[in-house]
Coordinates of C-alpha atoms in Angstrom, one line a residue:
M1 CA 0.0 0.0 0.0
S2 CA 1.4 3.4 -0.9
S3 CA 1.8 6.0 1.7
R4 CA -0.4 8.4 -0.2
V5 CA -3.6 7.4 -1.8
R6 CA -5.8 9.6 -4.0
W7 CA -8.9 8.5 -5.9
T8 CA -10.5 10.3 -8.8
V9 CA -13.6 9.1 -10.7
L10 CA -12.7 6.9 -13.6
T11 CA -15.2 5.1 -15.8
A12 CA -14.5 2.1 -17.9
L13 CA -17.3 0.9 -20.2
A14 CA -17.4 -2.1 -22.4
G15 CA -19.9 -3.0 -25.1
A16 CA -22.3 -0.9 -27.0
L17 CA -23.4 2.5 -25.6
L18 CA -27.1 3.1 -26.3
A19 CA -28.7 6.5 -26.2
G20 CA -32.1 7.5 -25.0
T21 CA -34.7 6.1 -22.5
W22 CA -37.7 4.0 -23.2
G23 CA -40.6 2.4 -21.4
C24 CA -40.2 -1.2 -20.5
G25 CA -43.0 -3.6 -21.0
A26 CA -41.0 -6.7 -20.1
G27 CA -40.0 -8.3 -16.8
T28 CA -41.8 -8.9 -13.6
G29 CA -44.3 -6.1 -12.9
A30 CA -42.7 -3.8 -15.6
S31 CA -44.0 -0.3 -15.4
G32 CA -44.6 0.3 -19.1
S33 CA -43.7 4.0 -18.9
A34 CA -40.4 5.8 -19.3
Y35 CA -38.9 7.6 -16.3
Q36 CA -38.5 11.3 -16.6
D37 CA -35.9 12.7 -14.2
P38 CA -37.6 15.5 -12.2
H39 CA -34.4 17.2 -10.9
A40 CA -31.2 18.7 -12.2
L41 CA -28.1 16.5 -11.7
P42 CA -25.8 17.4 -8.8
A43 CA -22.5 19.3 -9.6
D44 CA -20.4 16.2 -8.7
T45 CA -22.0 13.1 -10.3
L46 CA -20.4 9.7 -10.1
T47 CA -20.3 7.9 -13.4
M48 CA -20.7 4.2 -12.7
P49 CA -18.8 1.4 -14.5
M50 CA -21.1 -1.0 -16.3
D51 CA -21.1 -3.3 -19.3
E52 CA -23.7 -1.4 -21.2
V53 CA -25.9 1.7 -20.8
G54 CA -29.3 0.6 -19.8
T55 CA -32.9 1.8 -20.0
Y56 CA -35.5 2.8 -17.5
G57 CA -38.4 0.8 -16.2
G58 CA -39.4 -2.5 -14.7
R59 CA -38.5 -4.1 -11.4
F60 CA -36.3 -6.8 -9.9
V61 CA -37.7 -9.2 -7.3
M62 CA -35.7 -11.0 -4.7
A63 CA -37.0 -13.6 -2.3
E64 CA -36.0 -13.3 1.4
T65 CA -36.8 -15.9 4.1
A66 CA -36.8 -13.3 6.9
P67 CA -38.2 -9.8 7.1
P68 CA -36.0 -6.8 7.9
R69 CA -36.0 -5.9 11.6
T70 CA -35.1 -2.3 11.1
F71 CA -34.5 0.3 8.4
N72 CA -31.8 2.0 10.5
S73 CA -28.5 0.8 9.0
A74 CA -26.5 1.7 12.1
M75 CA -28.7 -0.6 14.3
A76 CA -29.0 -3.4 11.8
N77 CA -27.5 -6.7 12.9
E78 CA -28.8 -9.3 10.5
S79 CA -28.6 -9.9 6.8
S80 CA -32.3 -9.5 6.3
S81 CA -31.9 -5.9 7.3
Y82 CA -28.5 -5.3 5.7
D83 CA -29.8 -6.5 2.3
V84 CA -32.3 -3.6 2.3
T85 CA -30.3 -0.9 4.1
D86 CA -26.6 -1.2 3.2
G87 CA -25.8 0.1 -0.2
R88 CA -29.5 0.4 -1.1
L89 CA -31.1 2.9 1.4
Y90 CA -27.8 4.3 2.5
T91 CA -24.5 5.4 0.9
T92 CA -21.0 5.7 2.4
L93 CA -17.9 7.8 1.7
V94 CA -16.3 4.8 0.0
D95 CA -17.9 2.0 -1.9
Y96 CA -16.6 -1.5 -2.6
D97 CA -16.7 -2.9 -6.1
N98 CA -17.3 -6.6 -5.9
A99 CA -16.2 -7.2 -9.5
S100 CA -12.8 -5.5 -9.2
Q101 CA -12.5 -6.2 -5.5
R102 CA -11.3 -2.8 -4.6
S103 CA -12.5 0.3 -2.8
V104 CA -14.0 3.0 -5.1
P105 CA -15.4 6.5 -4.6
G106 CA -18.8 6.9 -3.1
L107 CA -20.0 10.1 -1.4
A108 CA -16.4 11.1 -1.3
R109 CA -15.2 12.0 -4.8
A110 CA -11.6 11.8 -3.7
W111 CA -9.4 11.3 -0.6
E112 CA -5.8 11.5 0.6
I113 CA -4.0 9.6 3.3
S114 CA -0.9 11.3 4.8
P115 CA 2.5 9.7 4.4
D116 CA 2.5 8.7 8.1
G117 CA -0.9 7.1 7.7
L118 CA -2.4 9.1 10.6
T119 CA -4.5 11.6 8.8
S120 CA -7.0 11.2 5.9
T121 CA -8.9 13.9 4.1
W122 CA -12.1 13.2 2.4
H123 CA -13.7 15.5 -0.3
L124 CA -17.5 15.2 -0.5
R125 CA -19.6 15.5 -3.7
R126 CA -21.3 18.8 -4.0
G127 CA -25.0 18.5 -4.8
A128 CA -25.5 15.1 -3.3
A129 CA -28.8 14.9 -1.5
F130 CA -31.0 12.7 0.7
T131 CA -34.2 11.3 -0.6
D132 CA -36.1 14.4 0.6
G133 CA -33.8 16.7 -1.3
H134 CA -31.8 18.0 1.7
P135 CA -28.1 18.4 0.9
I136 CA -25.7 15.8 2.3
T137 CA -22.8 17.7 3.9
S138 CA -20.0 17.0 6.3
A139 CA -22.4 17.7 9.2
D140 CA -24.2 14.4 8.2
V141 CA -20.9 12.5 8.0
L142 CA -19.9 13.7 11.5
F143 CA -23.3 12.9 12.9
S144 CA -23.1 9.4 11.4
F145 CA -19.7 8.7 12.9
E146 CA -20.9 10.0 16.2
I147 CA -23.7 7.4 16.1
Y148 CA -21.4 4.6 15.2
M149 CA -18.9 5.5 17.9
D150 CA -21.6 6.0 20.6
D151 CA -20.7 4.0 23.8
T152 CA -24.3 3.4 24.7
L153 CA -25.6 2.3 21.3
H154 CA -22.5 0.1 20.9
V155 CA -23.4 -0.8 17.3
A156 CA -21.8 -3.8 15.5
L157 CA -19.1 -1.5 14.0
Y158 CA -18.2 0.1 17.3
D159 CA -15.0 -1.8 18.0
F160 CA -13.8 -1.1 14.4
L161 CA -13.8 2.6 15.1
K162 CA -11.0 2.5 17.7
V163 CA -7.3 2.3 17.2
K164 CA -5.4 1.1 20.3
G165 CA -8.4 1.9 22.4
R166 CA -8.8 5.5 21.1
K167 CA -11.8 6.4 18.9
L168 CA -11.2 7.9 15.4
E169 CA -11.0 11.7 15.6
V170 CA -13.4 13.1 12.9
S171 CA -13.7 16.8 12.1
A172 CA -14.9 19.0 9.3
P173 CA -13.1 22.2 8.2
D174 CA -16.0 23.0 5.8
S175 CA -19.2 21.6 4.5
Y176 CA -17.6 19.4 1.9
T177 CA -14.4 18.2 3.6
V178 CA -14.0 15.6 6.4
V179 CA -10.7 14.9 8.2
I180 CA -10.2 11.6 10.1
K181 CA -7.2 11.2 12.4
V182 CA -6.0 7.9 14.0
S183 CA -3.7 7.4 16.9
A184 CA -1.6 4.8 15.0
P185 CA -1.5 3.4 11.5
Y186 CA -4.7 1.4 10.8
A187 CA -4.9 -1.1 8.1
M188 CA -8.7 -1.1 8.1
L189 CA -9.2 2.7 7.7
E190 CA -10.7 2.7 4.2
D191 CA -12.7 -0.5 4.9
V192 CA -14.1 0.9 8.1
V193 CA -15.0 4.2 6.5
S194 CA -16.9 2.2 3.8
S195 CA -19.0 0.7 6.6
V196 CA -20.2 3.9 8.1
Y197 CA -23.5 4.6 6.3
I198 CA -24.6 8.2 6.1
H199 CA -27.7 9.1 8.1
P200 CA -29.6 12.4 7.9
K201 CA -28.7 14.7 10.8
H202 CA -31.7 17.0 10.1
V203 CA -34.1 14.1 10.7
L204 CA -32.4 11.8 13.3
E205 CA -30.5 14.2 15.6
P206 CA -33.6 14.8 17.8
Y207 CA -34.0 11.0 18.3
Y208 CA -30.3 10.6 19.0
R209 CA -30.0 13.4 21.6
S210 CA -33.1 12.1 23.4
G211 CA -31.8 8.5 23.5
R212 CA -34.3 7.2 21.0
L213 CA -32.1 6.4 18.0
A214 CA -32.2 2.7 18.6
S215 CA -35.9 2.6 17.9
A216 CA -35.9 5.2 15.1
Y217 CA -36.5 4.1 11.6
S218 CA -38.3 1.0 12.7
V219 CA -40.1 -1.2 10.2
S220 CA -43.3 0.7 11.2
T221 CA -41.9 4.0 10.0
P222 CA -44.1 5.4 7.2
P223 CA -42.1 5.4 3.9
E224 CA -42.5 9.1 3.4
S225 CA -40.8 9.7 6.8
L226 CA -37.9 7.5 6.0
V227 CA -35.2 9.9 4.7
T228 CA -32.1 8.0 3.4
S229 CA -28.9 8.7 1.5
G230 CA -28.5 5.8 -0.9
P231 CA -29.6 5.2 -4.5
W232 CA -33.0 3.8 -3.3
K233 CA -35.7 4.9 -1.0
L234 CA -38.5 3.0 0.8
K235 CA -41.7 2.9 -1.2
Q236 CA -43.7 0.3 0.8
Y237 CA -43.3 -2.2 3.6
V238 CA -46.0 -4.8 4.2
P239 CA -45.1 -6.9 7.3
N240 CA -44.1 -10.5 6.4
E241 CA -45.1 -9.9 2.8
K242 CA -42.7 -7.5 1.0
T243 CA -40.3 -4.6 1.1
V244 CA -40.4 -2.3 -2.0
L245 CA -37.7 0.2 -2.8
T246 CA -37.8 2.8 -5.5
R247 CA -35.2 5.2 -6.9
N248 CA -33.9 8.1 -5.0
P249 CA -34.7 11.0 -7.3
Y250 CA -31.7 13.0 -6.0
W251 CA -29.1 10.2 -6.4
Y252 CA -25.6 11.3 -7.6
G253 CA -24.9 8.1 -9.6
V254 CA -25.2 8.3 -13.4
D255 CA -24.4 6.3 -16.5
A256 CA -22.0 7.3 -19.3
H257 CA -24.7 9.4 -21.0
G258 CA -25.4 11.3 -17.8
H259 CA -28.7 9.5 -17.1
R260 CA -29.4 9.3 -13.4
L261 CA -29.4 5.8 -11.8
P262 CA -31.0 3.5 -10.8
Y263 CA -32.6 2.3 -14.0
L264 CA -35.2 0.1 -12.3
D265 CA -38.5 1.5 -11.1
E266 CA -38.6 -0.9 -8.1
L267 CA -36.4 -3.3 -6.2
V268 CA -38.7 -5.8 -4.3
F269 CA -37.8 -8.1 -1.5
L270 CA -40.5 -10.7 -1.4
I271 CA -40.7 -12.2 2.1
V272 CA -41.4 -16.0 2.0
P273 CA -41.5 -18.5 4.9
D274 CA -38.7 -20.8 3.6
Q275 CA -36.4 -21.9 0.8
N276 CA -39.1 -24.2 -0.7
T277 CA -41.5 -21.3 -1.1
A278 CA -38.8 -19.2 -2.6
A279 CA -38.1 -21.9 -5.2
L280 CA -41.8 -22.2 -6.1
K281 CA -42.0 -18.4 -6.5
F282 CA -39.0 -18.5 -8.9
D283 CA -40.5 -21.4 -10.9
A284 CA -43.7 -19.4 -11.2
G285 CA -41.9 -16.4 -12.5
E286 CA -42.7 -14.3 -9.4
V287 CA -39.1 -14.0 -8.4
D288 CA -36.2 -12.9 -10.6
A289 CA -33.3 -14.4 -8.6
L290 CA -32.6 -16.7 -5.7
D291 CA -29.9 -16.0 -3.2
D292 CA -30.4 -19.0 -1.1
V293 CA -30.8 -22.2 -3.2
K294 CA -30.9 -25.6 -1.6
P295 CA -28.1 -27.8 -3.0
E296 CA -30.6 -30.6 -3.6
N297 CA -32.1 -28.4 -6.3
Y298 CA -28.9 -27.6 -8.1
A299 CA -29.3 -30.3 -10.7
R300 CA -32.8 -29.2 -11.5
Y301 CA -31.7 -25.6 -12.1
E302 CA -28.7 -26.7 -14.1
K303 CA -31.0 -28.6 -16.5
G304 CA -33.7 -25.9 -16.6
Q305 CA -31.7 -22.9 -17.7
K306 CA -32.8 -22.8 -21.3
A307 CA -36.5 -23.6 -20.8
G308 CA -36.7 -21.1 -17.9
N309 CA -34.7 -18.4 -19.6
F310 CA -32.2 -18.0 -16.7
T311 CA -28.6 -18.6 -16.1
F312 CA -27.4 -20.8 -13.2
Y313 CA -24.2 -19.1 -12.1
D314 CA -21.5 -21.1 -10.3
L315 CA -19.6 -18.8 -8.0
G316 CA -17.5 -21.4 -6.1
P317 CA -17.2 -21.8 -2.3
A318 CA -19.4 -19.2 -0.6
L319 CA -17.9 -16.6 1.8
N320 CA -20.8 -17.4 4.1
T321 CA -20.1 -19.8 7.0
N322 CA -22.0 -22.3 9.0
F323 CA -21.1 -23.2 12.6
F324 CA -22.6 -23.7 16.0
W325 CA -21.5 -22.8 19.5
F326 CA -22.4 -23.2 23.2
N327 CA -23.7 -20.5 25.3
L328 CA -21.0 -19.2 27.6
N329 CA -22.6 -15.7 28.0
R330 CA -22.7 -14.2 31.4
V331 CA -25.1 -11.6 32.8
R332 CA -23.7 -8.1 32.3
E333 CA -26.6 -6.2 33.8
A334 CA -28.6 -7.2 36.8
K335 CA -31.9 -8.8 35.9
P336 CA -34.7 -10.5 37.9
G337 CA -33.4 -13.8 39.1
K338 CA -30.0 -13.2 37.6
K339 CA -26.9 -11.7 39.2
I340 CA -24.1 -9.9 37.3
G341 CA -21.5 -12.4 36.3
Q342 CA -23.8 -15.4 36.5
P343 CA -24.0 -17.7 33.4
Y344 CA -27.2 -17.6 31.5
V345 CA -27.3 -21.4 31.3
D346 CA -27.6 -23.5 34.4
A347 CA -24.5 -24.5 36.3
T348 CA -24.5 -28.1 35.0
H349 CA -24.6 -27.0 31.3
Y350 CA -22.1 -24.3 31.9
A351 CA -19.6 -26.8 33.4
W352 CA -19.9 -28.9 30.3
F353 CA -19.9 -26.0 27.8
S354 CA -16.9 -24.3 29.3
N355 CA -14.8 -27.5 29.2
R356 CA -12.5 -27.5 26.2
D357 CA -12.4 -31.3 26.0
F358 CA -16.2 -31.4 25.8
R359 CA -16.2 -28.9 22.9
R360 CA -13.4 -30.8 21.1
A361 CA -15.2 -34.1 21.5
V362 CA -18.4 -32.6 20.0
S363 CA -16.4 -31.3 17.0
K364 CA -14.6 -34.6 16.5
A365 CA -17.9 -36.5 16.5
I366 CA -19.2 -34.7 13.5
D367 CA -18.6 -36.5 10.2
R368 CA -18.4 -33.5 7.9
D369 CA -17.6 -35.6 4.8
A370 CA -20.8 -37.5 5.3
M371 CA -22.6 -34.2 6.0
I372 CA -21.4 -32.8 2.7
K373 CA -22.7 -35.9 0.8
S374 CA -26.1 -35.9 2.5
V375 CA -27.1 -32.4 3.7
F376 CA -25.2 -30.6 0.9
Y377 CA -25.7 -33.2 -1.8
G378 CA -22.0 -33.0 -2.5
F379 CA -21.9 -29.2 -3.1
A380 CA -19.8 -28.0 -0.2
V381 CA -16.3 -27.8 1.2
K382 CA -14.9 -28.2 4.7
N383 CA -14.3 -24.9 6.4
W384 CA -12.5 -23.9 9.6
S385 CA -12.7 -20.1 9.6
T386 CA -14.8 -17.0 8.9
L387 CA -12.8 -16.5 5.8
T388 CA -13.5 -19.5 3.6
A389 CA -11.9 -21.1 0.5
G390 CA -13.9 -18.6 -1.5
N391 CA -11.6 -15.9 -0.2
K392 CA -8.6 -15.9 -2.6
V393 CA -6.5 -13.5 -0.4
W394 CA -7.0 -14.6 3.2
Y395 CA -8.0 -18.3 3.1
T396 CA -5.7 -20.4 5.3
P397 CA -6.2 -24.1 4.5
D398 CA -3.8 -25.5 7.1
V399 CA -5.2 -23.9 10.3
H400 CA -5.6 -26.1 13.3
H401 CA -8.9 -27.9 13.6
D402 CA -10.8 -30.9 15.1
D403 CA -12.2 -32.9 12.2
Y404 CA -14.0 -36.2 12.3
D405 CA -12.3 -38.6 14.7
L406 CA -14.9 -40.8 16.4
E407 CA -12.5 -42.8 18.6
G408 CA -10.7 -39.6 19.6
A409 CA -14.1 -38.1 20.6
K410 CA -14.9 -41.2 22.7
K411 CA -11.5 -41.0 24.5
L412 CA -12.2 -37.3 25.4
I413 CA -15.6 -38.2 26.8
A414 CA -14.1 -41.1 28.8
G415 CA -11.4 -38.7 30.0
L416 CA -14.0 -36.5 31.5
G417 CA -15.2 -39.5 33.6
W418 CA -18.6 -39.7 31.8
K419 CA -20.2 -43.1 31.4
D420 CA -23.5 -44.6 30.4
T421 CA -24.4 -46.1 33.8
N422 CA -28.0 -46.9 33.1
G423 CA -27.7 -48.4 29.6
D424 CA -29.9 -45.9 27.9
G425 CA -27.2 -45.1 25.3
Y426 CA -26.3 -41.7 26.8
V427 CA -23.5 -40.9 29.1
E428 CA -23.9 -39.2 32.5
D429 CA -21.6 -36.8 34.2
A430 CA -20.0 -37.3 37.7
Q431 CA -23.2 -36.0 39.3
G432 CA -25.4 -38.3 37.4
H433 CA -26.8 -35.8 34.9
T434 CA -27.5 -37.2 31.4
V435 CA -25.2 -35.2 29.1
A436 CA -27.7 -33.5 26.7
F437 CA -28.3 -30.1 25.1
T438 CA -30.7 -28.4 22.8
I439 CA -29.5 -26.8 19.6
K440 CA -31.6 -24.0 17.9
T441 CA -31.5 -22.8 14.4
N442 CA -33.8 -20.8 12.1
S443 CA -36.6 -22.8 10.7
S444 CA -36.7 -21.0 7.4
N445 CA -33.3 -22.4 6.4
L446 CA -33.9 -26.0 5.7
M447 CA -30.3 -26.8 5.2
R448 CA -29.5 -25.6 8.7
V449 CA -32.3 -27.7 10.0
G450 CA -30.8 -30.6 8.2
M451 CA -27.4 -30.0 9.7
C452 CA -28.9 -29.9 13.2
N453 CA -30.5 -33.3 12.6
F454 CA -27.3 -34.7 11.3
I455 CA -25.4 -33.4 14.4
K456 CA -28.1 -35.0 16.6
D457 CA -27.4 -38.4 14.9
D458 CA -23.6 -38.1 15.1
L459 CA -23.4 -37.1 18.7
K460 CA -25.6 -40.0 19.7
K461 CA -22.6 -42.2 18.7
I462 CA -20.6 -40.8 21.5
G463 CA -23.4 -40.9 24.0
I464 CA -24.6 -37.2 23.9
R465 CA -28.3 -36.5 23.4
V466 CA -29.1 -33.5 21.2
D467 CA -32.6 -32.0 20.8
S468 CA -33.1 -29.8 17.7
T469 CA -35.4 -26.8 17.9
P470 CA -36.0 -24.8 14.8
L471 CA -37.4 -21.3 15.5
D472 CA -38.6 -18.3 13.5
F473 CA -35.7 -16.0 12.7
N474 CA -36.9 -13.1 14.9
S475 CA -37.2 -15.3 18.0
L476 CA -33.8 -16.7 17.3
I477 CA -32.3 -13.2 17.1
T478 CA -33.9 -12.3 20.4
N479 CA -32.2 -15.3 22.0
L480 CA -29.0 -14.4 20.3
R481 CA -28.9 -10.7 21.1
S482 CA -31.2 -10.0 24.1
D483 CA -32.3 -12.7 26.4
F484 CA -29.6 -15.4 25.8
Q485 CA -32.1 -18.1 26.4
Y486 CA -30.4 -21.0 24.5
E487 CA -27.9 -23.8 25.1
A488 CA -26.5 -24.0 21.6
L489 CA -27.2 -22.1 18.4
L490 CA -26.4 -23.1 14.8
L491 CA -26.2 -20.1 12.5
G492 CA -23.5 -18.5 10.3
L493 CA -21.9 -15.3 9.3
Q494 CA -22.1 -13.5 6.1
S495 CA -18.8 -12.2 5.0
A496 CA -18.0 -8.6 5.7
V497 CA -17.3 -6.3 2.7
P498 CA -14.4 -6.0 2.0
P499 CA -13.7 -9.7 3.0
D500 CA -10.7 -8.9 5.2
P501 CA -10.0 -10.4 8.6
G502 CA -9.9 -7.0 10.2
M503 CA -13.6 -6.6 9.3
G504 CA -14.3 -9.5 11.6
Q505 CA -13.1 -7.6 14.7
N506 CA -16.6 -7.7 16.3
V507 CA -16.5 -11.5 16.0
W508 CA -12.9 -12.1 17.3
R509 CA -12.6 -9.4 20.0
S510 CA -13.9 -10.5 23.4
T511 CA -15.8 -7.2 23.6
G512 CA -17.5 -7.8 20.2
L513 CA -21.2 -7.9 19.7
T514 CA -20.9 -10.9 17.5
H515 CA -18.4 -12.8 19.7
Y516 CA -21.4 -15.0 19.9
W517 CA -20.4 -17.6 22.5
N518 CA -19.7 -14.8 25.1
V519 CA -20.4 -11.3 23.9
K520 CA -19.3 -7.9 25.2
Q521 CA -16.9 -9.2 27.9
P522 CA -15.7 -6.3 30.1
K523 CA -12.3 -7.9 29.9
P524 CA -11.2 -11.2 28.4
E525 CA -12.5 -14.0 30.5
T526 CA -10.1 -16.7 29.2
P527 CA -6.3 -16.5 28.4
A528 CA -7.1 -17.6 24.8
E529 CA -9.5 -14.7 24.3
A530 CA -6.9 -12.3 25.7
R531 CA -4.4 -13.6 23.2
V532 CA -6.9 -13.2 20.3
D533 CA -7.6 -9.6 21.4
S534 CA -3.8 -9.0 21.2
L535 CA -3.5 -10.6 17.8
V536 CA -6.5 -8.6 16.4
A537 CA -4.8 -5.4 17.5
A538 CA -1.6 -6.4 15.9
N539 CA -3.4 -7.5 12.7
V540 CA -5.1 -4.2 12.1
G541 CA -2.2 -2.1 13.4
T542 CA 0.2 -2.8 10.6
L543 CA 0.3 -2.2 6.9
D544 CA 2.7 -5.1 6.4
M545 CA 0.7 -7.8 4.7
S546 CA 3.1 -10.6 5.7
E547 CA 2.6 -9.7 9.3
R548 CA -1.1 -9.4 8.9
H549 CA -1.2 -13.0 7.4
R550 CA 0.9 -14.3 10.3
T551 CA -1.3 -12.8 13.0
W552 CA -4.5 -13.9 11.1
T553 CA -3.2 -17.5 11.1
A554 CA -2.4 -17.3 14.8
M555 CA -5.9 -15.9 15.5
Q556 CA -7.6 -18.8 13.7
N557 CA -5.4 -21.4 15.4
T558 CA -6.1 -20.0 18.9
I559 CA -9.9 -20.0 18.4
N560 CA -9.8 -23.5 16.9
D561 CA -7.5 -24.9 19.5
E562 CA -10.1 -23.8 22.1
C563 CA -13.0 -25.0 19.8
F564 CA -15.1 -22.0 20.8
V565 CA -17.1 -22.7 17.6
M566 CA -17.8 -26.0 15.8
W567 CA -17.2 -25.3 12.1
L568 CA -19.4 -26.9 9.6
P569 CA -19.1 -27.2 5.8
T570 CA -19.5 -24.2 3.5
L571 CA -21.8 -24.4 0.5
V572 CA -20.5 -24.1 -3.1
Y573 CA -22.6 -21.2 -4.1
K574 CA -24.8 -21.3 -7.2
T575 CA -27.6 -18.9 -8.1
P576 CA -30.3 -18.7 -10.8
I577 CA -30.9 -15.2 -12.3
R578 CA -33.3 -14.3 -15.2
N579 CA -31.7 -13.6 -18.5
R580 CA -33.9 -10.6 -19.2
F581 CA -31.7 -8.3 -17.0
G582 CA -28.6 -6.5 -18.2
N583 CA -25.5 -5.6 -16.2
V584 CA -26.0 -8.6 -13.9
H585 CA -22.7 -9.6 -12.3
P586 CA -23.2 -12.0 -9.4
T587 CA -20.1 -12.5 -7.2
V588 CA -19.2 -14.6 -4.2
I589 CA -18.8 -11.4 -2.2
P590 CA -22.1 -10.2 -0.5
H591 CA -24.5 -9.0 -1.6
R592 CA -23.9 -11.6 -4.2
I593 CA -26.7 -10.6 -6.6
I594 CA -27.8 -7.0 -5.9
W595 CA -24.4 -5.4 -5.1
N596 CA -24.7 -3.4 -8.3
I597 CA -28.5 -3.3 -8.6
D598 CA -28.4 0.5 -9.3
R599 CA -27.0 -0.5 -12.8
V600 CA -29.2 -3.5 -13.5
F601 CA -31.9 -2.9 -16.2
V602 CA -34.6 -4.9 -18.0
K603 CA -33.5 -5.7 -21.6
S604 CA -35.6 -5.2 -24.6
K605 CA -37.2 -8.4 -26.0
A606 CA -34.7 -8.2 -28.9
R607 CA -31.8 -8.4 -26.5
A608 CA -33.2 -10.6 -23.7

């Protein structure tokens, strides 16, 4: 990385450039009328790279198996909300181009980083505006950083905005310049800046000052009251049915002919109960792409491409992960019947879950090769980290891990002194308790439900009884984030963007909100977690890539040696997308399908 970085807007276009606009009669729910831009373009537009200049009209429909929980990007903590908010409803100073895998200009038209790496200066676009036409200025940027760095809100990005324990120092010498200072060189600066989504100070400041920001911009907020900064604005939300976005009429992004983006009239997230329903909607032509296809359906989609007029894209191993963990969370604030420091699970389960040999035995008992053949129908790879084989830069194939070793698992169980004394097939601990736990997952994801059932069968072989409890996603998130009423959870993580280990600080740091097995520790509660905290700091505190790779490997090894999470296979990702859309570029980096939806358009029948 050079000591001085400066971006200017560059546009590379390939293919034919077509002039004019037209009404689109094709596609799902096409509008049939041409869009007429009601406003003058801003002084500083951003010309977006794309294969071909598109045309206005139509809509693109995605299926989602969970509804958004908020339209407030700062408070979002789950992909069903991120998919709607991040990059759609809100913009950032810096964007990330999935195709080129590099940071590109966003609200900032250019920026510089000082030779010592401690000061960066960001130059904002003049004329950029929120969906209500109010100008976006440095005041909104400062306000947004204040939200993300707020100690009380402690949003998911909170820990990223500190360098050696000190928050970023953000100032604005004028309305279109932002200066960010760090206390030490910070490898993640551009990446972190690209994750601070710009919120409207003129709307949200009263909520923030009165302590109500966490509940602001809820899903019950009327669309006309939801002022946002991205290429899209909320048009309609029908609970458990659909979320509809339409173009921001003041957006600063344009094509090579100076036509304002997005091209589409609407982006629709159709909320369905599960993957089977999503597949049926796609087959019926009600959905234009599927982002969550069951591997058992891969062969059918492969064969049906021509007849269905879609392409089934093979993107390789996903950057998404699957894993489960045991609840080691402790009470941080006094609650009825709970004392500070007391585990949320009962003493018996906590004694098991906090024992490294127990966790390792569980991991060794899982036959992942058999799971790939059965649950994944062969379309998966083993995985031992948040950064999977799909990550060409950071994947580390030889990290420590506990793979299938049934005899090794049995020896660990025997070493704990656990035996099946009553002949029921399950072992008891020294106090006579049958060793058993309940594992929860989201019922809408049938593949995860299948993994839970597979784990249940495998652990029975070493005398551990497992009960599987699928739940609706919102109940699961409440267990995960609020009440901690669970014994084990099977979920996963969607890769951060950019897919860099430093973007996983909230997972790895003991203080992190997604350090799932024991979140927001006031100080590290195990020597291993203290070591990981130190390694995280070293990883993001240097620009030396060889050192970053070394510390990243050490972080993974430490977590895996402790077996804090039980890693499960990662799907080889394939997705069907209708051929009638232009500028479609699915990537393995999230959001895999709609990362460039502002440039996607409905083709004419002649080109479809």
